[in-house]
CSV table of C-alpha atoms in Angstrom, one decimal:
chain,number,residue,atom,x,y,z
A,1,MET,CA,64.3,12.3,4.4
A,2,THR,CA,63.5,10.3,7.0
A,3,SER,CA,59.9,12.6,7.6
A,4,THR,CA,59.1,11.6,4.1
A,5,VAL,CA,59.5,8.0,4.4
A,6,GLU,CA,57.5,8.2,7.5
A,7,GLN,CA,54.8,10.5,6.0
A,8,ASP,CA,54.6,8.1,2.8
A,9,LEU,CA,54.4,5.0,4.8
A,10,THR,CA,51.7,7.0,7.3
A,11,GLU,CA,49.8,7.9,4.2
A,12,LYS,CA,49.7,4.3,2.2
A,13,LEU,CA,48.9,2.5,5.5
A,14,GLU,CA,45.7,4.9,5.5
A,15,THR,CA,45.0,4.2,2.3
A,16,SER,CA,45.0,0.3,2.8
A,17,SER,CA,43.0,0.8,5.9
A,18,LEU,CA,40.7,2.8,3.9
A,19,GLU,CA,39.9,0.5,1.2
A,20,ALA,CA,40.1,-2.3,3.6
A,21,ALA,CA,37.2,-0.4,5.1
A,22,LYS,CA,35.6,-0.1,1.7
A,23,HIS,CA,35.7,-3.7,1.3
A,24,GLU,CA,34.5,-4.8,4.6
A,25,ILE,CA,31.4,-2.7,3.9
A,26,SER,CA,30.7,-4.0,0.3
A,27,ILE,CA,30.6,-7.4,1.3
A,28,GLY,CA,28.7,-6.4,4.5
A,29,LYS,CA,26.0,-4.9,2.3
A,30,GLU,CA,26.0,-7.8,0.2
A,31,ALA,CA,25.5,-10.4,2.6
A,32,ALA,CA,22.7,-8.2,4.0
A,33,ASP,CA,21.2,-7.7,0.7
A,34,MET,CA,21.0,-11.4,0.3
A,35,ILE,CA,18.9,-11.8,4.0
A,36,LYS,CA,17.2,-9.1,2.6
A,37,ALA,CA,15.8,-11.4,-0.2
A,38,GLN,CA,14.8,-14.2,1.6
A,39,ALA,CA,13.2,-11.9,4.1
A,40,ASN,CA,11.2,-10.3,1.5
A,41,GLU,CA,10.2,-14.4,0.1
A,42,ALA,CA,8.8,-15.1,3.8
A,43,PHE,CA,6.9,-11.2,4.1
A,44,LYS,CA,5.5,-12.6,-0.1
A,45,ASN,CA,4.7,-16.1,2.0
A,46,GLY,CA,2.6,-14.6,4.5
A,47,ASP,CA,5.9,-15.7,7.4
A,48,TYR,CA,6.1,-12.8,8.8
A,49,GLU,CA,7.6,-14.0,12.1
A,50,THR,CA,10.6,-15.4,9.9
A,51,ALA,CA,10.4,-12.2,7.9
A,52,THR,CA,11.1,-9.8,10.7
A,53,GLU,CA,13.7,-12.5,12.5
A,54,LEU,CA,15.2,-12.3,9.0
A,55,TYR,CA,15.0,-8.6,8.6
A,56,SER,CA,16.7,-8.0,12.0
A,57,LYS,CA,20.0,-9.9,10.6
A,58,ALA,CA,20.5,-8.4,7.8
A,59,ILE,CA,20.1,-4.5,10.0
A,60,GLU,CA,22.9,-6.0,12.4
A,61,ILE,CA,24.8,-6.5,9.2
A,62,HIS,CA,24.6,-3.2,7.3
A,63,PRO,CA,21.5,-0.9,8.4
A,64,ASP,CA,19.6,1.3,6.0
A,65,ALA,CA,16.1,2.8,5.3
A,66,ILE,CA,14.8,0.1,3.7
A,67,LEU,CA,15.5,-3.0,6.3
A,68,TYR,CA,14.1,-0.3,9.0
A,69,SER,CA,11.0,0.1,6.9
A,70,ASN,CA,10.2,-3.8,6.2
A,71,ARG,CA,10.9,-4.9,8.7
A,72,SER,CA,8.0,-2.1,10.3
A,73,PHE,CA,5.7,-3.8,8.3
A,74,ALA,CA,6.1,-6.9,8.9
A,75,TYR,CA,5.7,-6.4,12.6
A,76,LEU,CA,2.5,-4.2,11.7
A,77,ARG,CA,1.4,-8.0,10.1
A,78,ARG,CA,1.7,-9.5,13.5
A,79,GLU,CA,0.1,-5.9,15.0
A,80,TRP,CA,3.2,-5.4,17.4
A,81,TYR,CA,2.5,-2.0,16.8
A,82,GLY,CA,5.1,-0.3,19.0
A,83,TYR,CA,7.6,-2.0,17.3
A,84,ALA,CA,6.7,-1.2,13.9
A,85,LEU,CA,6.3,2.5,15.2
A,86,ILE,CA,9.7,2.8,16.7
A,87,ASP,CA,10.9,1.1,12.8
A,88,ALA,CA,9.3,3.5,10.9
A,89,LYS,CA,10.9,6.4,13.1
A,90,LYS,CA,14.3,4.7,12.5
A,91,ALA,CA,13.7,4.3,8.6
A,92,LEU,CA,12.7,8.4,8.2
A,93,GLU,CA,15.9,9.2,10.3
A,94,TYR,CA,17.8,7.3,7.8
A,95,ASP,CA,15.7,8.7,4.8
A,96,SER,CA,16.7,12.4,5.7
A,97,LYS,CA,20.9,11.4,6.2
A,98,TYR,CA,20.9,9.4,3.2
A,99,ILE,CA,17.9,9.4,0.7
A,100,LYS,CA,17.4,12.9,-0.9
A,101,ASN,CA,15.0,12.5,-3.3
A,102,GLY,CA,11.9,10.3,-4.4
A,103,VAL,CA,12.0,8.4,-7.1
A,104,THR,CA,9.1,9.5,-9.7
A,105,ILE,CA,7.4,5.8,-10.8
A,106,ALA,CA,4.2,7.7,-12.2
A,107,GLY,CA,2.7,10.8,-13.6
A,108,GLY,CA,5.2,14.0,-13.1
A,109,HIS,CA,4.1,15.9,-16.3
A,110,GLY,CA,1.1,17.8,-14.8
A,111,GLU,CA,-2.5,17.3,-14.6
A,112,GLY,CA,-4.0,16.0,-17.5
A,113,GLY,CA,-5.2,13.4,-19.6
A,114,ALA,CA,-2.4,11.9,-21.6
A,115,THR,CA,-0.5,8.0,-20.2
A,116,ASN,CA,2.3,10.2,-19.0
A,117,GLN,CA,-0.4,12.3,-16.8
A,118,LEU,CA,-2.7,11.4,-13.6
A,119,ASP,CA,-5.3,13.9,-12.7
A,120,TYR,CA,-6.4,13.6,-9.1
A,121,PRO,CA,-4.9,9.4,-8.6
A,122,TYR,CA,-6.5,8.1,-5.6
A,123,GLY,CA,-6.8,4.0,-4.3
A,124,LEU,CA,-3.4,2.4,-5.4
A,125,PHE,CA,-2.5,-1.6,-5.7
A,126,VAL,CA,0.9,-2.0,-6.2
A,127,ASP,CA,1.7,-6.1,-7.2
A,128,ASP,CA,4.8,-8.8,-6.6
A,129,ASP,CA,6.2,-7.9,-9.7
A,130,GLN,CA,6.0,-4.0,-8.6
A,131,THR,CA,3.3,-3.3,-11.2
A,132,VAL,CA,1.8,-0.1,-9.9
A,133,VAL,CA,-1.7,-0.3,-10.9
A,134,ILE,CA,-4.0,3.7,-9.9
A,135,ALA,CA,-7.9,4.7,-9.9
A,136,ASP,CA,-6.9,8.0,-11.6
A,137,TYR,CA,-10.3,9.7,-10.4
A,138,TRP,CA,-11.1,12.0,-13.3
A,139,ASN,CA,-10.0,10.8,-15.6
A,140,HIS,CA,-12.0,7.9,-15.0
A,141,ARG,CA,-10.0,4.9,-16.0
A,142,ILE,CA,-7.2,2.5,-14.3
A,143,ILE,CA,-4.0,3.5,-15.3
A,144,GLN,CA,-0.7,0.8,-14.6
A,145,TRP,CA,2.7,1.7,-14.9
A,146,LYS,CA,5.2,-1.0,-14.9
A,147,ASN,CA,7.8,-1.6,-12.7
A,148,GLY,CA,11.2,0.2,-14.8
A,149,HIS,CA,8.4,1.5,-16.9
A,150,THR,CA,7.9,5.1,-16.3
A,151,THR,CA,7.9,7.1,-19.5
A,152,ASN,CA,4.0,6.2,-19.5
A,153,GLY,CA,1.9,4.5,-17.7
A,154,GLN,CA,-1.0,1.8,-19.5
A,155,VAL,CA,-5.2,2.2,-19.3
A,156,VAL,CA,-6.7,-1.1,-18.1
A,157,ALA,CA,-9.8,-0.5,-17.4
A,158,GLY,CA,-12.4,3.1,-19.0
A,159,GLY,CA,-10.6,5.9,-20.2
A,160,ASN,CA,-13.8,6.2,-22.8
A,161,GLY,CA,-14.7,9.1,-20.6
A,162,GLN,CA,-17.3,8.6,-17.6
A,163,GLY,CA,-20.4,7.0,-17.8
A,164,ASN,CA,-22.6,4.3,-16.7
A,165,GLY,CA,-22.1,2.2,-19.7
A,166,LEU,CA,-19.4,-1.2,-19.6
A,167,ASN,CA,-16.5,-0.4,-21.0
A,168,GLN,CA,-16.8,3.6,-19.2
A,169,LEU,CA,-15.6,4.0,-14.9
A,170,LYS,CA,-16.6,7.3,-13.4
A,171,TRP,CA,-14.6,8.6,-10.3
A,172,PRO,CA,-13.0,4.8,-9.9
A,173,THR,CA,-11.4,5.5,-5.8
A,174,ASP,CA,-10.0,2.1,-5.3
A,175,VAL,CA,-8.5,-0.7,-7.2
A,176,LEU,CA,-6.7,-4.2,-6.2
A,177,ILE,CA,-6.5,-7.6,-8.5
A,178,ASP,CA,-7.8,-10.5,-7.9
A,179,LYS,CA,-4.8,-13.0,-8.8
A,180,GLU,CA,-6.9,-16.0,-8.9
A,181,MET,CA,-9.5,-14.3,-11.5
A,182,ASN,CA,-6.5,-12.7,-13.1
A,183,SER,CA,-8.7,-9.1,-12.9
A,184,PHE,CA,-9.0,-6.0,-11.3
A,185,ILE,CA,-11.8,-5.3,-9.2
A,186,ILE,CA,-12.7,-1.6,-8.6
A,187,CYS,CA,-15.4,1.0,-6.9
A,188,HIS,CA,-16.2,3.9,-9.0
A,189,SER,CA,-18.1,5.8,-6.9
A,190,GLY,CA,-19.7,8.0,-9.7
A,191,ASN,CA,-22.1,4.5,-10.6
A,192,ARG,CA,-22.1,3.2,-7.4
A,193,ARG,CA,-20.7,0.4,-8.4
A,194,VAL,CA,-18.1,-2.3,-7.5
A,195,VAL,CA,-17.1,-4.1,-11.2
A,196,ARG,CA,-14.0,-6.4,-12.4
A,197,TRP,CA,-12.5,-6.2,-15.5
A,198,SER,CA,-10.2,-8.9,-16.9
A,199,ARG,CA,-6.3,-8.6,-17.3
A,200,CYS,CA,-6.6,-10.0,-20.3
A,201,SER,CA,-5.3,-8.0,-23.7
A,202,GLY,CA,-8.1,-6.9,-25.6
A,203,THR,CA,-10.5,-6.8,-23.0
A,204,THR,CA,-13.2,-3.4,-23.6
A,205,GLN,CA,-16.0,-3.9,-20.4
A,206,GLY,CA,-16.3,-5.1,-17.4
A,207,GLU,CA,-19.0,-6.6,-15.5
A,208,ILE,CA,-20.5,-5.8,-12.4
A,209,LEU,CA,-20.2,-7.2,-9.3
A,210,LEU,CA,-21.9,-5.6,-6.7
A,211,ASP,CA,-24.2,-2.0,-7.7
A,212,ASN,CA,-26.5,0.4,-5.2
A,213,THR,CA,-23.6,1.1,-3.1
A,214,ASP,CA,-21.9,4.6,-2.3
A,215,CYS,CA,-18.3,2.3,-2.7
A,216,TRP,CA,-14.6,4.2,-1.7
A,217,GLY,CA,-12.3,1.5,-0.6
A,218,LEU,CA,-11.8,-2.0,-1.4
A,219,ALA,CA,-9.9,-5.3,0.3
A,220,MET,CA,-9.7,-8.5,0.0
A,221,ASP,CA,-8.7,-11.3,2.6
A,222,GLU,CA,-6.7,-14.6,2.1
A,223,GLN,CA,-9.9,-16.4,1.5
A,224,ARG,CA,-10.1,-13.9,-1.3
A,225,TYR,CA,-13.5,-12.7,0.5
A,226,LEU,CA,-13.9,-8.2,-0.8
A,227,TYR,CA,-14.2,-5.6,1.5
A,228,VAL,CA,-16.1,-2.9,0.6
A,229,SER,CA,-16.5,0.2,2.3
A,230,ASP,CA,-19.8,2.3,1.7
A,231,ILE,CA,-20.1,6.5,2.8
A,232,GLY,CA,-23.7,6.2,2.5
A,233,LYS,CA,-24.7,4.0,4.9
A,234,ASN,CA,-21.3,4.8,7.1
A,235,GLU,CA,-20.0,0.7,6.8
A,236,VAL,CA,-18.1,-1.8,5.8
A,237,ARG,CA,-19.3,-5.1,4.2
A,238,ARG,CA,-17.3,-8.7,3.4
A,239,TYR,CA,-18.7,-10.2,0.9
A,240,GLN,CA,-18.2,-14.0,-1.3
A,241,LEU,CA,-17.7,-13.3,-5.1
A,242,GLY,CA,-20.7,-13.9,-6.2
A,243,GLU,CA,-23.1,-13.1,-3.2
A,244,LYS,CA,-25.0,-9.1,-3.1
A,245,ASN,CA,-25.5,-8.7,0.3
A,246,GLY,CA,-22.5,-9.8,1.7
A,247,THR,CA,-22.2,-9.7,5.7
A,248,LEU,CA,-21.6,-6.4,8.3
A,249,VAL,CA,-18.2,-6.1,9.7
A,250,ALA,CA,-18.0,-2.3,11.1
A,251,GLY,CA,-20.3,0.4,11.5
A,252,GLY,CA,-24.2,0.6,10.2
A,253,ASN,CA,-24.8,1.9,13.1
A,254,GLY,CA,-25.6,5.1,11.0
A,255,LYS,CA,-23.5,8.0,11.4
A,256,GLY,CA,-22.1,9.0,14.4
A,257,ASP,CA,-18.5,9.1,16.7
A,258,GLU,CA,-19.5,6.2,18.9
A,259,LEU,CA,-17.3,3.5,18.6
A,260,SER,CA,-19.9,0.9,17.0
A,261,GLN,CA,-20.3,4.1,14.4
A,262,LEU,CA,-18.2,5.4,11.4
A,263,ASN,CA,-18.8,8.4,9.1
A,264,GLY,CA,-17.7,8.4,5.5
A,265,PRO,CA,-15.1,5.3,6.3
A,266,ARG,CA,-12.4,5.2,3.1
A,267,TYR,CA,-10.1,2.8,2.6
A,268,LEU,CA,-9.5,-0.3,4.2
A,269,PHE,CA,-6.7,-3.3,5.4
A,270,VAL,CA,-7.6,-6.5,6.3
A,271,ASP,CA,-5.0,-8.8,8.3
A,272,ARG,CA,-5.0,-12.4,8.6
A,273,GLN,CA,-7.7,-12.9,11.3
A,274,GLN,CA,-10.0,-11.1,8.9
A,275,ASN,CA,-9.7,-8.0,11.0
A,276,VAL,CA,-10.7,-5.3,9.6
A,277,TYR,CA,-8.8,-1.7,10.0
A,278,VAL,CA,-10.6,1.6,8.6
A,279,SER,CA,-9.6,5.3,8.0
A,280,ASP,CA,-12.8,6.8,9.1
A,281,ARG,CA,-12.1,9.8,7.6
A,282,ASN,CA,-14.7,12.2,9.0
A,283,ASN,CA,-13.8,10.7,12.8
A,284,GLN,CA,-10.5,11.5,12.3
A,285,ARG,CA,-9.4,8.1,13.1
A,286,VAL,CA,-8.6,5.0,12.4
A,287,THR,CA,-10.1,1.9,13.4
A,288,LYS,CA,-9.8,-1.9,14.3
A,289,TRP,CA,-12.7,-4.7,14.2
A,290,ASN,CA,-12.3,-7.3,14.8
A,291,LYS,CA,-13.1,-10.4,13.4
A,292,GLY,CA,-16.9,-10.3,14.7
A,293,ALA,CA,-17.1,-7.3,17.0
A,294,LYS,CA,-20.3,-4.9,17.7
A,295,GLU,CA,-17.9,-1.8,18.4
A,296,GLY,CA,-14.3,-0.7,16.6
A,297,ILE,CA,-11.1,0.4,18.6
A,298,VAL,CA,-8.8,3.4,18.1
A,299,VAL,CA,-5.7,2.6,16.9
A,300,ALA,CA,-4.8,6.1,15.7
A,301,GLY,CA,-6.6,9.5,15.7
A,302,GLY,CA,-9.4,9.9,17.4
A,303,GLN,CA,-8.3,13.2,19.0
A,304,ARG,CA,-8.3,17.1,17.9
A,305,GLY,CA,-5.7,17.8,15.7
A,306,MET,CA,-4.0,14.3,15.2
A,307,PHE,CA,-5.2,13.3,11.7
A,308,ARG,CA,-7.0,15.8,9.0
A,309,PHE,CA,-9.8,13.4,6.9
A,310,PRO,CA,-7.5,9.8,7.3
A,311,LYS,CA,-7.9,8.3,3.9
A,312,LYS,CA,-5.6,6.0,3.4
């Protein structure tokens, strides 16, 4: 009889402790989520130092893959590459333990031209509301998926077959959103153009911003300067919107593997100091070009076997 009472009491204590632990974990996660929201807002506003501090506090309370990943991006923006790499590895460790499957947010219905399909998606842009905009290469269109709408996308530019008409695209490789003008800026390599399409409903054609450029990748800095990689000239230029010649910011010294050269530059990233990061495809490396520099700095790859044709 005594042993039965003791056993019942032990089971109740264990259950009580388990429930208390679950409650504590739940409270911890709620607190971490609140701090994460503050950190996300700081990151959105460009205050990467505050974002880093807040992500760190949230990690102390309830660490998870998303927090480590977000802090990694904050470190990247501050150019603390070592810490960014450490956090990226930690995020992967959490992913491998707890996140078994990714979530399809666009396409996933085989190769094709329907609005629930993609055909060689290349560049993409994620807006603040998590709308995903994709350069759908072989479909000659730009298509977007709004957050939570995973069945069908919406064609927002092109989609009228390949061609050189202002209502058409040909092999688009990258896209970004110019929020001030509420428009898409698109590189479509087949017509050697950079074009703008309004985001307003009813838009049926774009306007040419730049032509005669073998464009591939696009980026825009906080001052709304447009950066374009040119795989024909093996260079990157910065343009004030409306001008045609631009300013050389990377490469431009012929095709090659010297630090002053590029070989097939693809996608770009520009930080707050207007330093330009270039995925230098045929040199198997990523280079950083400080503002005004005549040579780049290899920040990733550059050695045999490290990268295979980096794109983005």
